Short mmCIF file of C-alpha atoms in Angstrom, two decimals:
data_model
loop_
_atom_site.label_atom_id
_atom_site.label_comp_id
_atom_site.label_asym_id
_atom_site.label_seq_id
_atom_site.Cartn_x
_atom_site.Cartn_y
_atom_site.Cartn_z
CA MET A 1 2.85 -2.50 -22.01
CA GLN A 2 6.27 -4.23 -23.22
CA VAL A 3 8.87 -5.96 -21.21
CA LEU A 4 12.01 -7.57 -22.51
CA VAL A 5 12.89 -11.02 -21.87
CA ARG A 6 16.61 -11.32 -21.41
CA ASP A 7 18.60 -14.72 -21.54
CA ASN A 8 15.35 -16.50 -21.38
CA ASN A 9 14.79 -15.34 -17.71
CA VAL A 10 11.03 -15.43 -17.75
CA ASP A 11 10.61 -15.24 -14.06
CA GLN A 12 12.53 -11.83 -13.98
CA ALA A 13 10.36 -10.41 -16.82
CA LEU A 14 7.26 -11.34 -14.94
CA ARG A 15 8.45 -9.62 -11.98
CA VAL A 16 9.19 -6.49 -14.14
CA LEU A 17 5.92 -6.69 -15.62
CA LYS A 18 4.01 -7.18 -12.46
CA LYS A 19 5.80 -4.01 -10.88
CA LYS A 20 4.68 -1.87 -14.02
CA MET A 21 1.34 -3.08 -13.86
CA GLN A 22 1.18 -2.18 -9.88
CA ARG A 23 2.72 1.46 -10.90
CA GLU A 24 0.00 2.14 -13.38
CA GLY A 25 -2.68 1.06 -11.41
CA ILE A 26 -4.07 -1.84 -13.45
CA PHE A 27 -4.59 -4.01 -10.49
CA ARG A 28 -6.57 -1.41 -8.60
CA GLU A 29 -8.83 -0.77 -11.62
CA MET A 30 -9.36 -4.58 -12.30
CA LYS A 31 -10.36 -4.87 -8.54
CA GLN A 32 -12.74 -1.95 -8.97
CA ARG A 33 -14.30 -3.46 -12.09
CA LYS A 34 -15.09 -6.88 -10.65
CA ALA A 35 -18.41 -5.68 -9.19
CA TYR A 36 -20.81 -2.78 -10.41
CA GLU A 37 -20.21 0.55 -8.64
CA LYS A 38 -23.32 2.79 -8.15
CA PRO A 39 -22.60 6.39 -9.57
CA SER A 40 -23.14 7.75 -6.13
CA VAL A 41 -20.60 5.66 -4.65
CA ARG A 42 -18.02 6.30 -7.61
CA LYS A 43 -18.55 9.89 -7.14
CA ALA A 44 -17.82 9.86 -3.37
CA ARG A 45 -14.69 7.40 -3.93
CA GLU A 46 -13.38 9.90 -6.65
CA LYS A 47 -14.11 13.07 -4.37
CA ALA A 48 -12.04 11.23 -1.72
CA GLU A 49 -9.30 10.47 -4.03
CA ALA A 50 -8.89 13.88 -5.30
CA VAL A 51 -9.18 15.15 -1.64
CA ARG A 52 -6.26 12.74 -0.40
CA ARG A 53 -4.26 14.07 -3.54
CA ALA A 54 -4.74 17.54 -2.74
CA ARG A 55 -3.67 17.02 0.87
CA LYS A 56 -0.46 15.14 -0.13
CA GLN A 57 0.43 17.87 -2.55
CA ALA A 58 -0.36 20.69 0.27
CA ARG A 59 2.00 18.56 2.41
CA LYS A 60 4.74 18.26 0.01
CA THR A 61 4.62 21.89 -0.79
CA ALA A 62 4.79 22.61 3.12
CA ILE A 63 7.51 20.43 3.51
CA ARG A 64 9.37 22.04 0.70
CA GLU A 65 8.77 25.40 2.12
CA GLY A 66 9.90 24.65 5.47
CA LEU A 67 6.63 25.08 7.32
CA ILE A 68 6.52 21.81 8.68
CA ALA A 69 9.38 19.16 9.14
CA ALA A 70 9.64 16.43 6.95
CA PRO A 71 8.87 12.92 8.15
CA LYS A 72 11.60 10.73 9.49
CA PRO A 73 12.50 8.04 7.22
CA LYS A 74 11.94 4.53 8.10
CA PRO A 75 14.87 2.32 8.54
CA ARG A 76 15.48 -0.14 5.77
CA THR A 77 15.41 -3.75 6.87
CA GLY A 78 15.65 -6.94 4.62
CA GLY A 79 18.19 -8.87 2.89
CA PRO A 80 20.18 -8.62 -0.26
CA ARG A 81 18.15 -7.75 -3.36
CA ARG A 82 19.81 -10.19 -5.67
CA PRO A 83 21.72 -13.24 -4.73
CA GLY A 84 25.44 -13.09 -3.96
CA ALA A 85 25.19 -9.34 -3.02
CA PRO A 86 26.53 -8.25 0.38
CA SER A 87 24.06 -7.57 3.13
CA PHE A 88 24.56 -4.34 5.28
CA SER A 89 23.20 -6.35 8.08
CA GLN A 90 25.90 -8.98 8.30
CA GLN A 91 29.50 -7.91 9.13
CA PRO A 92 32.41 -9.18 6.73
CA ALA A 93 34.52 -12.08 8.32
CA ALA A 94 37.69 -10.05 8.84
CA ALA A 95 35.79 -7.37 10.80
CA ALA A 96 34.05 -9.93 13.05
CA PRO A 97 35.52 -9.95 16.71
CA ALA A 98 37.72 -12.86 17.48
CA PRO A 99 36.44 -15.53 20.28
CA ALA A 100 37.70 -14.96 23.40
CA ALA A 101 40.23 -17.95 24.39
CA SER A 102 39.75 -19.35 27.76
#
């Protein structure tokens, strides 16, 4: 696995590396290999994972064919992804209502 470091920004390269490792399932595999797993437990886990994958595939196929309704998307919350980027939760200063004069 290879990650490029741009402009001596090691922190960003580490974040990219961790994200790649997470996607590949390296952290999950490291956690599983910490302790011995009996063959019977391993078979049961792998069978459960296969069932989960098959159900997920069947659910996606049913949604695609219109047999079941697609799940509603979760509302996105959180701040801006990078410093200085505009946040959708904040209104621009020009659009803010003027305070009432008393």
